[in-house]
mmCIF file of C-alpha atoms in Angstrom:
data_model
loop_
_atom_site.group_PDB
_atom_site.id
_atom_site.type_symbol
_atom_site.label_atom_id
_atom_site.label_comp_id
_atom_site.label_asym_id
_atom_site.label_seq_id
_atom_site.Cartn_x
_atom_site.Cartn_y
_atom_site.Cartn_z
ATOM 1 C CA MET M 271 0.114 -0.165 -0.264
ATOM 2 C CA SER M 272 1.105 3.300 -0.937
ATOM 3 C CA PHE M 273 0.847 6.886 0.714
ATOM 4 C CA PRO M 274 1.510 10.542 -0.116
ATOM 5 C CA GLN M 275 4.407 12.509 1.101
ATOM 6 C CA TYR M 276 3.367 14.136 3.763
ATOM 7 C CA ALA M 277 4.431 17.509 5.145
ATOM 8 C CA THR M 278 4.142 16.665 8.889
ATOM 9 C CA LEU M 279 4.320 12.740 9.062
ATOM 10 C CA LEU M 280 7.177 9.866 7.947
ATOM 11 C CA VAL M 281 5.505 7.075 6.800
ATOM 12 C CA GLU M 282 7.768 3.858 6.642
ATOM 13 C CA HIS M 283 6.675 0.342 5.910
ATOM 14 C CA ARG M 284 8.956 -1.947 8.113
ATOM 15 C CA ASN M 285 7.461 -4.788 6.764
ATOM 16 C CA ASP M 286 4.289 -5.836 4.123
ATOM 17 C CA HIS M 287 2.123 -6.247 7.095
ATOM 18 C CA VAL M 288 3.585 -3.088 10.205
ATOM 19 C CA LEU M 289 3.583 0.020 8.757
ATOM 20 C CA HIS M 290 5.311 2.637 11.014
ATOM 21 C CA VAL M 291 4.561 6.453 11.143
ATOM 22 C CA THR M 292 5.972 9.207 12.834
ATOM 23 C CA LEU M 293 4.788 12.462 13.723
ATOM 24 C CA ASN M 294 7.137 14.882 12.432
ATOM 25 C CA ARG M 295 7.560 18.392 13.778
ATOM 26 C CA PRO M 296 10.685 17.859 16.157
ATOM 27 C CA GLU M 297 11.157 21.663 15.741
ATOM 28 C CA VAL M 298 8.136 22.235 17.847
ATOM 29 C CA LEU M 299 7.387 19.221 19.911
ATOM 30 C CA ASN M 300 5.678 17.807 17.250
ATOM 31 C CA ALA M 301 2.848 19.623 17.926
ATOM 32 C CA ILE M 302 -0.337 19.205 16.224
ATOM 33 C CA ASN M 303 -1.381 22.042 13.393
ATOM 34 C CA THR M 304 -3.659 22.079 11.208
ATOM 35 C CA GLN M 305 -1.589 20.904 8.392
ATOM 36 C CA MET M 306 -0.891 17.545 10.553
ATOM 37 C CA GLY M 307 -4.330 17.314 11.408
ATOM 38 C CA GLU M 308 -4.898 17.056 7.654
ATOM 39 C CA ASP M 309 -2.263 14.759 6.830
ATOM 40 C CA THR M 310 -3.516 12.110 9.911
ATOM 41 C CA LEU M 311 -7.348 12.290 8.620
ATOM 42 C CA ASP M 312 -5.862 11.463 5.446
ATOM 43 C CA LEU M 313 -3.706 8.564 6.596
ATOM 44 C CA TRP M 314 -6.330 6.994 8.980
ATOM 45 C CA THR M 315 -8.785 7.427 5.935
ATOM 46 C CA ARG M 316 -7.465 5.445 3.427
ATOM 47 C CA LEU M 317 -6.127 2.897 6.383
ATOM 48 C CA THR M 318 -9.709 2.590 7.034
ATOM 49 C CA ALA M 319 -11.574 2.248 4.196
ATOM 50 C CA ARG M 320 -8.320 0.025 2.516
ATOM 51 C CA PRO M 321 -6.042 -1.890 4.885
ATOM 52 C CA GLY M 322 -4.712 -3.713 2.103
ATOM 53 C CA ALA M 323 -2.065 -6.231 3.637
ATOM 54 C CA LEU M 324 -1.435 -3.996 6.521
ATOM 55 C CA ARG M 325 -1.938 -5.524 9.810
ATOM 56 C CA CYS M 326 -0.569 -3.364 12.614
ATOM 57 C CA VAL M 327 0.537 -0.048 12.432
ATOM 58 C CA VAL M 328 3.284 1.696 15.065
ATOM 59 C CA LEU M 329 2.356 5.714 15.911
ATOM 60 C CA THR M 330 5.742 7.609 17.476
ATOM 61 C CA GLY M 331 7.272 11.093 17.782
ATOM 62 C CA SER M 332 10.046 12.522 15.985
ATOM 63 C CA GLY M 333 12.788 12.922 18.329
ATOM 64 C CA ASP M 334 13.684 11.652 21.803
ATOM 65 C CA ARG M 335 11.541 14.860 23.298
ATOM 66 C CA ALA M 336 8.097 14.592 22.496
ATOM 67 C CA PHE M 337 5.584 12.196 21.018
ATOM 68 C CA CYS M 338 3.103 15.368 20.892
ATOM 69 C CA ALA M 339 2.768 18.320 22.808
ATOM 70 C CA GLY M 340 -0.543 19.128 22.079
ATOM 71 C CA GLY M 341 -1.806 21.848 19.510
ATOM 72 C CA ASP M 342 0.672 23.965 17.835
ATOM 73 C CA LEU M 343 -0.502 27.599 19.906
ATOM 74 C CA LYS M 344 1.571 29.523 17.778
ATOM 75 C CA GLU M 345 -0.232 28.608 14.886
ATOM 76 C CA ARG M 346 -3.701 29.395 16.999
ATOM 77 C CA ASP M 347 -2.105 32.470 18.309
ATOM 78 C CA GLY M 348 -5.008 35.374 17.209
ATOM 79 C CA MET M 349 -7.841 32.717 15.306
ATOM 80 C CA THR M 350 -10.523 33.645 14.677
ATOM 81 C CA ASN M 351 -13.220 32.210 16.404
ATOM 82 C CA GLU M 352 -14.784 30.626 13.301
ATOM 83 C CA ALA M 353 -10.866 29.738 12.097
ATOM 84 C CA TRP M 354 -10.414 27.958 15.232
ATOM 85 C CA ARG M 355 -13.292 25.632 15.114
ATOM 86 C CA ALA M 356 -12.870 25.157 11.454
ATOM 87 C CA GLN M 357 -8.987 23.759 12.738
ATOM 88 C CA HIS M 358 -11.047 21.579 15.346
ATOM 89 C CA GLU M 359 -12.661 20.158 13.305
ATOM 90 C CA ILE M 360 -10.540 18.470 11.507
ATOM 91 C CA PHE M 361 -8.861 17.580 14.468
ATOM 92 C CA GLU M 362 -12.200 16.260 15.675
ATOM 93 C CA ARG M 363 -12.231 14.218 12.420
ATOM 94 C CA MET M 364 -8.813 12.932 12.680
ATOM 95 C CA PHE M 365 -9.842 11.254 16.085
ATOM 96 C CA VAL M 366 -12.666 9.526 14.968
ATOM 97 C CA THR M 367 -10.922 8.107 12.047
ATOM 98 C CA LEU M 368 -8.230 6.691 14.052
ATOM 99 C CA LEU M 369 -10.729 4.745 16.371
ATOM 100 C CA ASP M 370 -12.639 3.696 13.701
ATOM 101 C CA CYS M 371 -9.331 2.195 11.846
ATOM 102 C CA PRO M 372 -9.342 -1.554 11.888
ATOM 103 C CA ILE M 373 -5.128 -2.143 11.741
ATOM 104 C CA PRO M 374 -4.521 -2.052 15.589
ATOM 105 C CA VAL M 375 -2.821 1.245 16.154
ATOM 106 C CA ILE M 376 0.165 1.359 19.105
ATOM 107 C CA ALA M 377 1.586 4.275 20.373
ATOM 108 C CA ALA M 378 5.326 4.314 20.968
ATOM 109 C CA VAL M 379 5.235 7.509 23.298
ATOM 110 C CA ASN M 380 8.648 8.285 23.192
ATOM 111 C CA GLY M 381 8.794 11.591 24.775
ATOM 112 C CA HIS M 382 6.053 14.302 26.635
ATOM 113 C CA ALA M 383 2.022 14.133 24.890
ATOM 114 C CA PHE M 384 0.516 16.819 25.992
ATOM 115 C CA GLY M 385 -2.877 17.748 25.520
ATOM 116 C CA GLY M 386 -4.016 16.791 21.769
ATOM 117 C CA GLY M 387 -1.208 14.506 22.072
ATOM 118 C CA CYS M 388 -2.223 12.573 25.375
ATOM 119 C CA GLU M 389 -5.382 12.164 23.285
ATOM 120 C CA MET M 390 -3.869 10.653 20.183
ATOM 121 C CA VAL M 391 -2.287 8.376 22.813
ATOM 122 C CA LEU M 392 -5.450 7.650 23.994
ATOM 123 C CA GLY M 393 -7.162 6.460 20.852
ATOM 124 C CA CYS M 394 -4.310 4.171 19.885
ATOM 125 C CA ASP M 395 -5.202 0.623 21.092
ATOM 126 C CA PHE M 396 -2.365 -0.359 22.699
ATOM 127 C CA VAL M 397 0.424 2.373 24.497
ATOM 128 C CA TYR M 398 4.085 1.438 25.209
ATOM 129 C CA ALA M 399 5.737 4.477 26.837
ATOM 130 C CA ALA M 400 9.578 5.148 27.869
ATOM 131 C CA ARG M 401 10.363 5.190 30.954
ATOM 132 C CA THR M 402 11.164 9.102 30.327
ATOM 133 C CA ALA M 403 7.317 9.354 29.000
ATOM 134 C CA ARG M 404 5.016 12.119 30.591
ATOM 135 C CA PHE M 405 1.290 12.935 30.277
ATOM 136 C CA ALA M 406 -0.989 15.739 30.881
ATOM 137 C CA LEU M 407 -4.367 16.340 29.662
ATOM 138 C CA SER M 408 -3.427 20.228 30.138
ATOM 139 C CA GLU M 409 -6.463 21.915 27.887
ATOM 140 C CA THR M 410 -8.052 23.621 31.376
ATOM 141 C CA LYS M 411 -4.938 25.484 31.954
ATOM 142 C CA LEU M 412 -5.988 27.049 28.340
ATOM 143 C CA GLY M 413 -9.539 28.326 29.018
ATOM 144 C CA ILE M 414 -10.536 25.061 26.620
ATOM 145 C CA MET M 415 -11.003 21.103 27.703
ATOM 146 C CA PRO M 416 -10.023 18.188 25.803
ATOM 147 C CA GLY M 417 -11.660 17.938 22.445
ATOM 148 C CA THR M 418 -10.569 15.308 20.834
ATOM 149 C CA GLY M 419 -12.207 12.171 22.995
ATOM 150 C CA GLY M 420 -10.052 12.573 26.393
ATOM 151 C CA THR M 421 -12.779 12.821 28.822
ATOM 152 C CA GLN M 422 -14.191 9.465 27.613
ATOM 153 C CA THR M 423 -11.355 7.454 26.464
ATOM 154 C CA LEU M 424 -9.343 8.798 29.886
ATOM 155 C CA ALA M 425 -12.214 8.030 31.768
ATOM 156 C CA ARG M 426 -12.530 4.171 30.510
ATOM 157 C CA ALA M 427 -8.468 3.630 31.086
ATOM 158 C CA VAL M 428 -7.933 5.301 34.456
ATOM 159 C CA GLY M 429 -11.909 5.426 35.722
ATOM 160 C CA GLU M 430 -13.906 8.199 36.175
ATOM 161 C CA ARG M 431 -12.637 9.772 39.744
ATOM 162 C CA ARG M 432 -9.083 9.440 38.675
ATOM 163 C CA ALA M 433 -10.262 11.186 35.093
ATOM 164 C CA LYS M 434 -11.297 14.072 36.635
ATOM 165 C CA GLU M 435 -8.330 14.434 38.441
ATOM 166 C CA LEU M 436 -5.990 14.727 36.120
ATOM 167 C CA ILE M 437 -8.308 16.623 33.405
ATOM 168 C CA PHE M 438 -9.364 19.530 36.347
ATOM 169 C CA SER M 439 -6.120 19.597 38.127
ATOM 170 C CA ALA M 440 -4.544 19.627 34.600
ATOM 171 C CA ARG M 441 -1.171 18.028 36.862
ATOM 172 C CA PRO M 442 1.589 15.789 34.132
ATOM 173 C CA PHE M 443 1.984 12.586 35.071
ATOM 174 C CA SER M 444 4.887 9.862 34.734
ATOM 175 C CA ALA M 445 4.794 6.992 32.457
ATOM 176 C CA ASP M 446 4.918 4.511 35.865
ATOM 177 C CA GLU M 447 1.688 6.600 37.181
ATOM 178 C CA ALA M 448 -0.220 5.788 33.676
ATOM 179 C CA TYR M 449 1.168 2.092 33.610
ATOM 180 C CA GLU M 450 0.168 1.785 37.602
ATOM 181 C CA TRP M 451 -3.640 3.282 36.458
ATOM 182 C CA GLY M 452 -3.922 0.754 32.961
ATOM 183 C CA MET M 453 -3.275 3.713 30.570
ATOM 184 C CA VAL M 454 -0.637 2.014 29.424
ATOM 185 C CA ASN M 455 0.833 -1.230 28.242
ATOM 186 C CA ARG M 456 4.342 -1.610 29.236
ATOM 187 C CA VAL M 457 6.676 0.958 30.159
ATOM 188 C CA CYS M 458 10.093 0.520 28.390
ATOM 189 C CA GLU M 459 14.294 2.130 28.193
ATOM 190 C CA PRO M 460 14.098 4.624 26.228
ATOM 191 C CA ALA M 461 16.258 2.642 23.641
ATOM 192 C CA ALA M 462 14.602 -0.285 23.743
ATOM 193 C CA LEU M 463 10.886 1.184 23.106
ATOM 194 C CA LEU M 464 10.380 0.713 19.082
ATOM 195 C CA ASP M 465 12.184 -2.478 19.577
ATOM 196 C CA GLU M 466 9.367 -3.642 22.027
ATOM 197 C CA ALA M 467 6.411 -2.664 20.051
ATOM 198 C CA PHE M 468 7.503 -3.780 17.159
ATOM 199 C CA ALA M 469 8.281 -7.184 18.055
ATOM 200 C CA THR M 470 4.056 -7.068 19.485
ATOM 201 C CA ALA M 471 2.818 -5.566 16.086
ATOM 202 C CA ASP M 472 4.929 -8.489 14.277
ATOM 203 C CA ALA M 473 3.048 -10.860 16.733
ATOM 204 C CA ILE M 474 -0.203 -9.303 15.533
ATOM 205 C CA ALA M 475 0.967 -9.138 12.424
ATOM 206 C CA ALA M 476 1.328 -13.028 12.433
ATOM 207 C CA ASN M 477 -2.380 -13.800 13.031
ATOM 208 C CA ALA M 478 -5.575 -13.887 11.385
ATOM 209 C CA PRO M 479 -6.152 -9.719 10.554
ATOM 210 C CA LEU M 480 -9.769 -10.369 9.898
ATOM 211 C CA SER M 481 -9.792 -11.995 13.680
ATOM 212 C CA ILE M 482 -8.327 -9.330 14.949
ATOM 213 C CA ARG M 483 -10.512 -6.485 12.879
ATOM 214 C CA GLN M 484 -13.771 -8.362 14.230
ATOM 215 C CA ALA M 485 -12.287 -8.471 18.082
ATOM 216 C CA LYS M 486 -11.247 -5.170 17.673
ATOM 217 C CA LYS M 487 -14.967 -4.336 16.518
ATOM 218 C CA SER M 488 -16.251 -6.143 19.483
ATOM 219 C CA ILE M 489 -14.441 -4.522 22.517
ATOM 220 C CA HIS M 490 -15.509 -1.060 21.201
ATOM 221 C CA HIS M 491 -19.265 -2.284 20.899
ATOM 222 C CA GLY M 492 -19.400 -3.651 23.932
ATOM 223 C CA LEU M 493 -17.794 -0.873 25.929
ATOM 224 C CA GLN M 494 -20.283 1.347 24.649
ATOM 225 C CA GLY M 495 -23.749 -0.791 26.306
ATOM 226 C CA ASP M 496 -24.668 -3.884 28.168
ATOM 227 C CA LEU M 497 -23.193 -6.843 28.576
ATOM 228 C CA LEU M 498 -25.526 -9.280 26.581
ATOM 229 C CA THR M 499 -25.479 -6.395 23.922
ATOM 230 C CA GLY M 500 -22.488 -7.016 23.182
ATOM 231 C CA TYR M 501 -22.183 -10.633 23.725
ATOM 232 C CA ARG M 502 -24.558 -10.767 20.375
ATOM 233 C CA PHE M 503 -22.446 -8.324 18.542
ATOM 234 C CA GLU M 504 -19.893 -10.901 19.286
ATOM 235 C CA ILE M 505 -21.241 -14.217 18.304
ATOM 236 C CA GLU M 506 -22.608 -12.460 15.116
ATOM 237 C CA ALA M 507 -18.831 -11.075 14.417
ATOM 238 C CA TYR M 508 -18.266 -14.835 15.375
ATOM 239 C CA ASN M 509 -20.305 -15.978 13.042
ATOM 240 C CA ARG M 510 -18.803 -13.848 10.086
ATOM 241 C CA LEU M 511 -15.427 -15.975 10.776
ATOM 242 C CA VAL M 512 -16.431 -19.117 10.651
ATOM 243 C CA THR M 513 -16.808 -18.942 6.757
ATOM 244 C CA THR M 514 -13.459 -17.412 6.151
ATOM 245 C CA GLU M 515 -10.780 -19.022 4.029
ATOM 246 C CA ASP M 516 -8.646 -17.883 7.675
ATOM 247 C CA ARG M 517 -10.187 -20.135 9.788
ATOM 248 C CA ILE M 518 -9.846 -23.289 7.500
ATOM 249 C CA GLU M 519 -6.423 -21.888 7.186
ATOM 250 C CA GLY M 520 -5.678 -21.577 11.111
ATOM 251 C CA VAL M 521 -7.140 -24.953 11.703
ATOM 252 C CA LEU M 522 -5.186 -27.045 8.817
ATOM 253 C CA ALA M 523 -1.904 -25.450 10.330
ATOM 254 C CA PHE M 524 -2.680 -26.188 14.032
ATOM 255 C CA ASN M 525 -3.157 -30.209 12.583
ATOM 256 C CA GLU M 526 -0.151 -30.152 10.568
ATOM 257 C CA LYS M 527 1.641 -28.577 13.266
ATOM 258 C CA ARG M 528 2.884 -25.322 10.884
ATOM 259 C CA LYS M 529 3.248 -22.127 11.020
ATOM 260 C CA ALA M 530 -0.182 -20.459 9.510
ATOM 261 C CA ASP M 531 -0.343 -18.965 6.571
ATOM 262 C CA PHE M 532 -3.385 -15.672 6.687
ATOM 263 C CA LYS M 533 -4.224 -14.108 3.533
ATOM 264 C CA GLY M 534 -7.387 -12.035 5.325
ATOM 265 C CA ARG M 535 -9.761 -13.558 3.362
#
């Protein structure tokens, strides 16, 4: 699968199944400006519409200081209300397409993830963080509030009361704290961060892609309602997989004691 050359992103194929995406504005700590919003929206839209052979994405930031420092406040300086809302609509669509992306996305947080950068992390499926990483939803210091999913995703990750504390106080918190609360899957030494993220991505890519996509949908759907409704959705997803070529290949490979060769069909 090919992608355009983005002004604010580096997009590289690690192999046929794993994509490496880097937020690439290191001179401003990878802050999100309008162009980055448009670039990431385009990327997630393409991946959602036609994932092709891709089975996992690793998302990180350029440099070792920041994953993403949040919105670019210099660009926003002097913006009219109308311009601010127009820009934020792009950011809103970017967040929704990230959540809708059928391919698992691993955030490899190499440094600070503040404001919208933290919300981007929270929109990913897994979070691996360098031990030096720090997080904050700092919008209340700016007269706004999290507006790209932060109030929803943080509460789901760490619970209602802790989410309120972190959002209302806007205080930064460490990778170790985030791990303790369940927001981060793994804390890594900085030099090992990408290696560990790619190892997990490769392990995911070895499994049946349709199974993973249906499981992701089922988990997301289940979090929106009651247990029985979620279970019914799961059964429908399961039954769709029964008719796939990959289901036949998986059982055959197990009985032949070999590695399965999944095709996504």
